[in-house]
Short mmCIF file of C-alpha atoms in Angstrom, two decimals:
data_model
loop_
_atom_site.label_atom_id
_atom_site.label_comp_id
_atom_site.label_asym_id
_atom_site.label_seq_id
_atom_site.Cartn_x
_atom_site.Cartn_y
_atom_site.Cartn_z
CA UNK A 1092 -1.93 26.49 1.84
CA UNK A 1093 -1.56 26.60 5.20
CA UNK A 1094 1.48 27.30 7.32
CA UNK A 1095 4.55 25.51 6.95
CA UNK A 1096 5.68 25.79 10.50
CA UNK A 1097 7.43 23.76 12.82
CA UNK A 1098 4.15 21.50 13.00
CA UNK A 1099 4.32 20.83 9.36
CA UNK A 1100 7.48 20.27 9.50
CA UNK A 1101 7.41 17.23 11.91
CA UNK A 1102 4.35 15.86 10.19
CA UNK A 1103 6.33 15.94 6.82
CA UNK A 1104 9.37 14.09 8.65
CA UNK A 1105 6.76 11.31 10.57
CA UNK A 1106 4.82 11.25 6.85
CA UNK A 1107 8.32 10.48 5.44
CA UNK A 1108 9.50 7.68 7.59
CA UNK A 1109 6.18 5.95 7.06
CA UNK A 1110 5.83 6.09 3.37
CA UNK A 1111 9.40 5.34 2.84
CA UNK A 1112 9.37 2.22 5.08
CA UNK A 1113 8.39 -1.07 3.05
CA UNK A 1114 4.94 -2.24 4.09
CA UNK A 1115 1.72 -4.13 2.54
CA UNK A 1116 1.69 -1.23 -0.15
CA UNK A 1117 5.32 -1.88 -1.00
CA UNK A 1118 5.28 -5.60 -1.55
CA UNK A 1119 1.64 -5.31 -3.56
CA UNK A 1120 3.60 -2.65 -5.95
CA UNK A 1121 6.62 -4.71 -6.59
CA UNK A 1122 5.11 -7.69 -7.37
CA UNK A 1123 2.90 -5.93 -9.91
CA UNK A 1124 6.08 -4.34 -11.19
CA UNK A 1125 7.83 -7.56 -10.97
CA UNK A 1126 4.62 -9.28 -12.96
CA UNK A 1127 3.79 -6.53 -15.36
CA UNK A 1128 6.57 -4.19 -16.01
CA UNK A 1129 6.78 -0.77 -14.46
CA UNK A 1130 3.41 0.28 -15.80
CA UNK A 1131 1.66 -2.53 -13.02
CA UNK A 1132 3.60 -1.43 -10.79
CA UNK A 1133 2.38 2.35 -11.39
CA UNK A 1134 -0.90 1.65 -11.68
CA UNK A 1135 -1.06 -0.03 -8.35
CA UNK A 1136 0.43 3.10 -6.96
CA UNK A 1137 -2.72 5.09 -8.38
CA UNK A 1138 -4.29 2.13 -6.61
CA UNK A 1139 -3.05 2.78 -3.59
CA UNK A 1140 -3.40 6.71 -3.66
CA UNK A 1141 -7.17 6.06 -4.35
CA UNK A 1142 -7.35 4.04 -0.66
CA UNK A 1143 -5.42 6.46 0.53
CA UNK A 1144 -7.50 9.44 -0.78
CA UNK A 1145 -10.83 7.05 0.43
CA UNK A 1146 -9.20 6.84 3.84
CA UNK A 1147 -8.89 10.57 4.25
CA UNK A 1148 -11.93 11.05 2.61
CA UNK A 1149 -13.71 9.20 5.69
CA UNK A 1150 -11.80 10.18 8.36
CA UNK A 1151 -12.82 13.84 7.28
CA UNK A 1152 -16.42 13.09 7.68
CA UNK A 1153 -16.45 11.97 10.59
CA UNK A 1154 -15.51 8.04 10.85
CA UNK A 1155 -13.71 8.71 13.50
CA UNK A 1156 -17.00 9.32 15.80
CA UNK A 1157 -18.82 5.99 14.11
CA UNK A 1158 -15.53 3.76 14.81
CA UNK A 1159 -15.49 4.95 18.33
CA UNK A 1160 -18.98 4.09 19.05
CA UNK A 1161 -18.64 0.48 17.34
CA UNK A 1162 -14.91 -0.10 17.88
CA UNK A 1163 -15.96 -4.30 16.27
CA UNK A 1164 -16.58 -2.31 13.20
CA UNK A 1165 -12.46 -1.33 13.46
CA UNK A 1166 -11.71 -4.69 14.45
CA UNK A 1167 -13.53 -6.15 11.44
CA UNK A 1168 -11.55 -3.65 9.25
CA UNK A 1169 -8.01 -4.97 10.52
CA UNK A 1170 -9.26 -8.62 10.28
CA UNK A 1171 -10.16 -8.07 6.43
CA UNK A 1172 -7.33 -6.56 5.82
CA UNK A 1173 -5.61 -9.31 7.22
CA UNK A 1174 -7.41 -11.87 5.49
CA UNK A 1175 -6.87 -10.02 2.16
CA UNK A 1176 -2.30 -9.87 2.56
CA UNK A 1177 -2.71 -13.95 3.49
CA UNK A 1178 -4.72 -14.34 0.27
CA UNK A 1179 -2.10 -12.65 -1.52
CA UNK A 1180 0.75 -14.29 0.16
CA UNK A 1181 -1.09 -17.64 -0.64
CA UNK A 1182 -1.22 -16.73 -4.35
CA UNK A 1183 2.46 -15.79 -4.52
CA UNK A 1184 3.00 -19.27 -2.44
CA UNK A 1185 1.40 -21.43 -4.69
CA UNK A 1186 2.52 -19.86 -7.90
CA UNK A 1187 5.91 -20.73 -6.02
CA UNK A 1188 5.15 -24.30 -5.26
CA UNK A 1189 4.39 -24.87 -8.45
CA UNK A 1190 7.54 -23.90 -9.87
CA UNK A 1191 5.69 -20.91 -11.93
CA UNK A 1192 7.97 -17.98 -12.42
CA UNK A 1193 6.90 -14.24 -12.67
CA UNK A 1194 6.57 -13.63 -16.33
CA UNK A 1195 8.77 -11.49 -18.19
CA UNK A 1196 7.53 -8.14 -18.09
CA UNK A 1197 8.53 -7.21 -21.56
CA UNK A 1198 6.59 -10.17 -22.63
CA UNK A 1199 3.38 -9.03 -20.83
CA UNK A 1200 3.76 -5.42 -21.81
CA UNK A 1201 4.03 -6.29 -25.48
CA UNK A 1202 0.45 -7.59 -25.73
CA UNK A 1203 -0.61 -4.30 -24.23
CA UNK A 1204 -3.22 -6.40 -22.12
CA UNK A 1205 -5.74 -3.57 -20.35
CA UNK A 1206 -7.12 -5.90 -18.15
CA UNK A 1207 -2.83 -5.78 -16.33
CA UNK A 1208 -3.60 -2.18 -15.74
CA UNK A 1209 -6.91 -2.93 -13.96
CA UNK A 1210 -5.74 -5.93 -11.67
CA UNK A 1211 -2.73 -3.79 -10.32
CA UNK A 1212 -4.86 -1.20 -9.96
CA UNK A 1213 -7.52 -3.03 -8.03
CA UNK A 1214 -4.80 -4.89 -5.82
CA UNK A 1215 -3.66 -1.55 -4.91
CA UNK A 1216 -6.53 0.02 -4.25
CA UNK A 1217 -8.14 -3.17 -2.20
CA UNK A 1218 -4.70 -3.32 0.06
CA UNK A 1219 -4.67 0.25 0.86
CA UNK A 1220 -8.61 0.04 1.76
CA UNK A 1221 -8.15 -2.62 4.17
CA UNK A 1222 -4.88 -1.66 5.75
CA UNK A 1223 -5.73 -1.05 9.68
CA UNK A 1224 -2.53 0.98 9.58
CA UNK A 1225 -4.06 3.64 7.12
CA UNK A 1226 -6.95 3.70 9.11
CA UNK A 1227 -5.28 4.43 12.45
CA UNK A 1228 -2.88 7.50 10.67
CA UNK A 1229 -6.00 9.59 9.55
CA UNK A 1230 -7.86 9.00 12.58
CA UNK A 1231 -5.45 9.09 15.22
CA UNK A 1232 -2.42 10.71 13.96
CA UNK A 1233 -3.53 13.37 10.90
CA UNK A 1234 -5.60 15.36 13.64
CA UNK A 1235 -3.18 15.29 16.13
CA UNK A 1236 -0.84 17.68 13.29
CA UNK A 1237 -3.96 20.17 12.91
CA UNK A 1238 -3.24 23.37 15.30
CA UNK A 1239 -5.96 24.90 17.65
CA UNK A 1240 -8.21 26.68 16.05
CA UNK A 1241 -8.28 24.52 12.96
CA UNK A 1242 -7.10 26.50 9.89
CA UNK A 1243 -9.78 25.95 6.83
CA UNK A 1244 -8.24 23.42 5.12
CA UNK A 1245 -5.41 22.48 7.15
CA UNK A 1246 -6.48 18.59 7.73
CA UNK A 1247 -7.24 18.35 3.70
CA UNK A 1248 -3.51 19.34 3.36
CA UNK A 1249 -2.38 17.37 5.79
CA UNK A 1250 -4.34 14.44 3.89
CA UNK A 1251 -2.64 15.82 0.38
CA UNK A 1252 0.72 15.74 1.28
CA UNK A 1253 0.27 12.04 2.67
CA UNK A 1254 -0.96 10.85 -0.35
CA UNK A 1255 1.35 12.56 -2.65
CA UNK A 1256 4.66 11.64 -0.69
CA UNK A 1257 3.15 7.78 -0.82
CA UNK A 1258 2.56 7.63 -4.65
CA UNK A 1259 6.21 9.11 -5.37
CA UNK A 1260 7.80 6.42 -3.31
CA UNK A 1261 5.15 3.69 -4.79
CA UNK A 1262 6.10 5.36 -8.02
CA UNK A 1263 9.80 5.41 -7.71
CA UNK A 1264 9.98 1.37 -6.44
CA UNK A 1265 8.11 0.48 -9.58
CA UNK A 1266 10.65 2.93 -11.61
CA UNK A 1267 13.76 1.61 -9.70
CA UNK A 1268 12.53 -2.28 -10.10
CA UNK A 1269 11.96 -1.53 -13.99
CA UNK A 1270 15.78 -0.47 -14.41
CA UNK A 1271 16.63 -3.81 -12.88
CA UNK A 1272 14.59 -5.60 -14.93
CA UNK A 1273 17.39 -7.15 -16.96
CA UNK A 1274 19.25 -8.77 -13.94
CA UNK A 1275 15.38 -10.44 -13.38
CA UNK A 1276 15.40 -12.06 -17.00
CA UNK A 1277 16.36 -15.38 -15.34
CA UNK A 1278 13.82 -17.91 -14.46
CA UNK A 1279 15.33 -18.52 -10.95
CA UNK A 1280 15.65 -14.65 -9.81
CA UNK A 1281 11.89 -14.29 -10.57
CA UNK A 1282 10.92 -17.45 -8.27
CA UNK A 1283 13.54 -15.88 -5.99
CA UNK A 1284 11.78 -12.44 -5.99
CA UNK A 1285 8.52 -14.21 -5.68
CA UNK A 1286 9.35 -16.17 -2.64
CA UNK A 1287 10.11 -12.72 -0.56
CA UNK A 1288 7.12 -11.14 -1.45
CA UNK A 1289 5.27 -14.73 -0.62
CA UNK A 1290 6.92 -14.28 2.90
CA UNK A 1291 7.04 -10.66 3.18
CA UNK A 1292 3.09 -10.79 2.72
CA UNK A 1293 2.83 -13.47 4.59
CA UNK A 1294 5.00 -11.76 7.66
CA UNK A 1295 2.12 -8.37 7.12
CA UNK A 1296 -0.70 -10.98 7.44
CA UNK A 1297 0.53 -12.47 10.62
CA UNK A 1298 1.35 -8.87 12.13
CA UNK A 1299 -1.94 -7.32 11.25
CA UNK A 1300 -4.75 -10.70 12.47
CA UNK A 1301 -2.29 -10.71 15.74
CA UNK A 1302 -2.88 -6.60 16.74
CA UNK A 1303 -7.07 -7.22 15.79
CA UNK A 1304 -7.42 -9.95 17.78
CA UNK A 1305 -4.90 -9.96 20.69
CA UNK A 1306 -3.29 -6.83 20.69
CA UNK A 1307 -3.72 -3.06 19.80
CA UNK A 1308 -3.22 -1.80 16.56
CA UNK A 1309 0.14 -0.21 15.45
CA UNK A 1310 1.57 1.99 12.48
#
């Protein structure tokens, strides 16, 4: 372990406002929760830790050096990533339009379907692996936390606590929206919740194609 100074410190506080600000993750975990009871909305969390883990994984052998020599191949990255929240939105859209209300999560978790457990685990994972924001916090901003001369270890602990912190607060939104579950019994709340994820997807999308092709990238 290395030392928990005042530059651990800060990264734990920037690491903290990140993960505990609603983003693609966020919205990908709730609606699993929302579709599948809290156990989708866990397993997308593992998702997500996995492209998390993946991201660090890369950065930590070097992407960094490959993305800066073909910067299109970063571009290409936001652009899927892009591509992949409008699909979502789109799905949560139509399912909308056609008047199709989240299923009740009891219902879904009674047939003990594995095949739930692997689709919120996949949309997790998939969302995580082409967010552009990800990306940008283990190449740009994990490094800039690791002191001169580089501690062994330091950047994979850096990395660590990132992922950790994330998968509680995935964790604990698919936890909170399972105690709430009741007041979502109601065929109307469940269109309702599905409409803000539609948009809040949708919103992601928009943000993310915008900063690959017109503007620079953001966290």
């Amino acid at each position: 372990m290395p030392d928990l100074g005042p530059l651990y410190a800060a990264y734990l506080s920037l690491t903290f406002a990140l993960v505990i600000t609603p983003g693609a993750t966020t919205a990908v975990v709730v609606r699993n929760t929302l579709a599948t009871g809290w156990r989708g909305g866990v397993w997308a969390a593992v998702g997500a830790a996995a492209g998390n883990s993946s991201h660090a994984l890369a950065a930590g052998l070097g992407l960094a050096l490959v993305l800066a020599r073909l910067p299109l191949l970063f571009t290409a990255l936001k652009v899927a990533g892009g591509v992949y929240l409008l699909w979502l939105a789109v799905l949560s859209a139509r399912r909308l339009l056609q008047h199709r209300a989240l299923p009740s999560s009891a219902a879904i978790l009674a047939t003990g379907d594995p095949t739930q457990a692997h689709h919120a685990w996949r949309e997790g994972l998939s969302v995580n692996l082409l967010n552009p924001a990800i990306a940008t916090f283990y190449l740009v901003v994990v490094p800039s936390f690791v002191p001169t001369p580089d501690p062994a270890g330091h950047y994979a602990w850096l990395a660590t606590t990132h992922v950790g912190m994330a998968f509680v607060v995935h964790t604990t939104w698919a936890l909170a929206l399972e105690r709430l579950r009741h007041l979502l019994a109601h065929r109307t709340a469940r269109l309702v919740m599905e409409a803000i994820t539609a948009v809040a997807l949708g919103v992601l999308a928009a943000r993310v194609l915008w900063t690959a092709l017109f503007g620079a990238a953001g966290l």
